[in-house]
Coordinates of C-alpha atoms in Angstrom, one line a residue:
X255 CA -4.2 -24.4 56.2
X256 CA -2.8 -23.0 53.2
X257 CA 0.9 -21.3 53.6
X258 CA 0.6 -17.5 54.2
X259 CA 3.0 -14.7 54.3
X260 CA 4.5 -14.4 58.0
X261 CA 3.7 -11.2 59.5
X262 CA 7.2 -10.0 60.9
X263 CA 6.9 -10.1 64.9
X264 CA 4.2 -12.8 64.9
X265 CA 4.9 -16.5 65.3
X266 CA 4.5 -18.8 62.4
X267 CA 1.5 -20.8 62.3
X268 CA 1.7 -24.2 63.9
X269 CA -0.4 -27.2 64.4
X270 CA -2.5 -25.5 66.9
X271 CA -2.7 -22.0 66.5
X272 CA -2.1 -19.0 64.0
X273 CA -2.3 -15.1 64.7
X274 CA -3.2 -12.7 62.3
X275 CA -4.2 -9.1 62.4
X276 CA -8.2 -8.0 62.3
X277 CA -8.5 -4.4 62.4
X278 CA -7.0 -3.0 65.8
X279 CA -6.9 -6.4 67.2
X280 CA -4.5 -9.3 67.3
X281 CA -6.5 -12.5 66.7
X282 CA -5.0 -15.8 67.6
X283 CA -7.0 -18.7 65.9
X284 CA -6.8 -21.9 67.9
X285 CA -7.8 -25.1 66.6
X286 CA -7.3 -29.0 67.0
X287 CA -6.9 -30.1 70.7
X288 CA -4.8 -28.0 73.5
X289 CA -3.5 -30.5 76.1
X290 CA -0.3 -30.9 78.0
X291 CA 1.4 -31.9 75.0
X292 CA 0.3 -29.0 72.7
X293 CA -0.1 -26.3 75.5
X294 CA 3.3 -24.8 74.4
X295 CA 2.3 -24.5 70.9
X296 CA -0.6 -22.1 71.8
X297 CA 1.6 -20.2 74.6
X298 CA 3.9 -19.4 71.8
X299 CA 1.1 -17.3 69.9
X300 CA -0.5 -16.0 73.0
X301 CA 2.3 -14.8 74.8
X302 CA 3.8 -13.0 71.8
X303 CA 0.3 -11.5 71.2
X304 CA 0.2 -10.2 74.6
X305 CA 3.5 -9.0 74.8
X306 CA 2.8 -5.8 72.9
X307 CA 2.1 -2.2 74.3
X308 CA -1.7 -2.2 75.3
X309 CA -2.5 -5.1 73.5
X310 CA -6.1 -6.0 72.3
X311 CA -6.2 -9.8 71.8
X312 CA -8.9 -12.1 70.8
X313 CA -8.6 -15.6 71.1
X314 CA -10.8 -17.7 68.7
X315 CA -11.8 -21.0 70.0
X316 CA -14.5 -21.5 67.7
X317 CA -12.6 -24.5 65.7
X318 CA -11.2 -25.9 69.1
X319 CA -11.7 -29.3 69.6
X320 CA -10.5 -30.0 73.1
X321 CA -9.1 -27.9 75.6
X322 CA -7.7 -29.1 79.5
X323 CA -6.4 -27.3 82.4
X324 CA -3.0 -26.9 80.8
X325 CA -4.5 -24.8 78.0
X326 CA -6.6 -22.8 80.6
X327 CA -3.3 -22.2 82.5
X328 CA -1.6 -20.8 79.0
X329 CA -4.9 -18.5 78.6
X330 CA -4.4 -17.3 82.1
X331 CA -0.7 -16.4 81.7
X332 CA -1.4 -14.5 78.5
X333 CA -4.4 -12.8 79.9
X334 CA -2.3 -11.6 82.8
X335 CA 0.6 -10.5 80.4
X336 CA -1.8 -8.4 78.4
X337 CA -3.1 -6.9 81.6
X338 CA 0.2 -5.9 82.7
X339 CA 1.0 -4.3 79.5
X340 CA -2.2 -2.3 79.8
X341 CA -4.3 -4.3 77.3
X342 CA -6.9 -7.3 77.4
X343 CA -7.4 -10.8 75.9
X344 CA -10.7 -12.1 75.4
X345 CA -12.1 -15.2 74.1
X346 CA -14.3 -16.1 71.3
X347 CA -16.6 -19.1 71.1
X348 CA -19.7 -20.4 70.2
X349 CA -22.2 -22.9 71.8
X350 CA -22.2 -23.9 75.4
X351 CA -18.9 -26.1 75.9
X352 CA -16.3 -23.5 76.6
X353 CA -18.4 -21.1 78.9
X354 CA -19.5 -24.4 80.8
X355 CA -15.6 -25.2 81.5
X356 CA -14.9 -21.7 82.3
X357 CA -17.8 -21.7 84.9
X358 CA -16.6 -25.1 86.3
X359 CA -12.9 -23.8 86.7
X360 CA -14.2 -20.4 88.1
X361 CA -12.8 -18.4 85.2
X362 CA -16.0 -17.3 83.5
X363 CA -15.6 -13.7 85.2
X364 CA -12.0 -13.6 83.9
X365 CA -13.1 -14.7 80.4
X366 CA -16.8 -13.8 79.5
X367 CA -16.8 -15.2 75.9
X368 CA -17.7 -13.0 72.8
X369 CA -19.8 -14.7 70.2
X370 CA -17.8 -13.7 67.3
X371 CA -14.9 -11.4 66.3
X372 CA -16.3 -7.7 66.8
X373 CA -15.8 -5.0 64.2
X374 CA -13.7 -2.2 65.5
X375 CA -15.4 0.0 67.7
X376 CA -18.2 -2.5 68.6
X377 CA -15.9 -4.5 71.1
X378 CA -16.7 -2.2 74.3
X379 CA -14.4 -0.1 76.0
X380 CA -11.2 -0.6 77.1
X381 CA -10.9 -1.3 81.0

């Protein structure tokens, strides 16, 4: 990763995640492995993104190498916070691996994956 200017109010990039704006979305890019040792590094980004008023958070998992149940727990906490704040949190992933994990854990209905970062206006209506 190349150093980038830190957006005030957003956490600094760490070894597992970085947060950036993309149109009206906050995108949390996740990479590497998310497990019990790194879950809090991801939580720092997700909870900050979900804490705003009516947050629209996209969690980009396309560069993720591994995700265990501690990572799923962090996703669930952040999604619940976003919903409480009148917003939403959605996952972006490619391939069958993440949907298979979500289906096995009973979370596919809560996190129907998107194939890419949508352009503003093409991401569906707010719930």
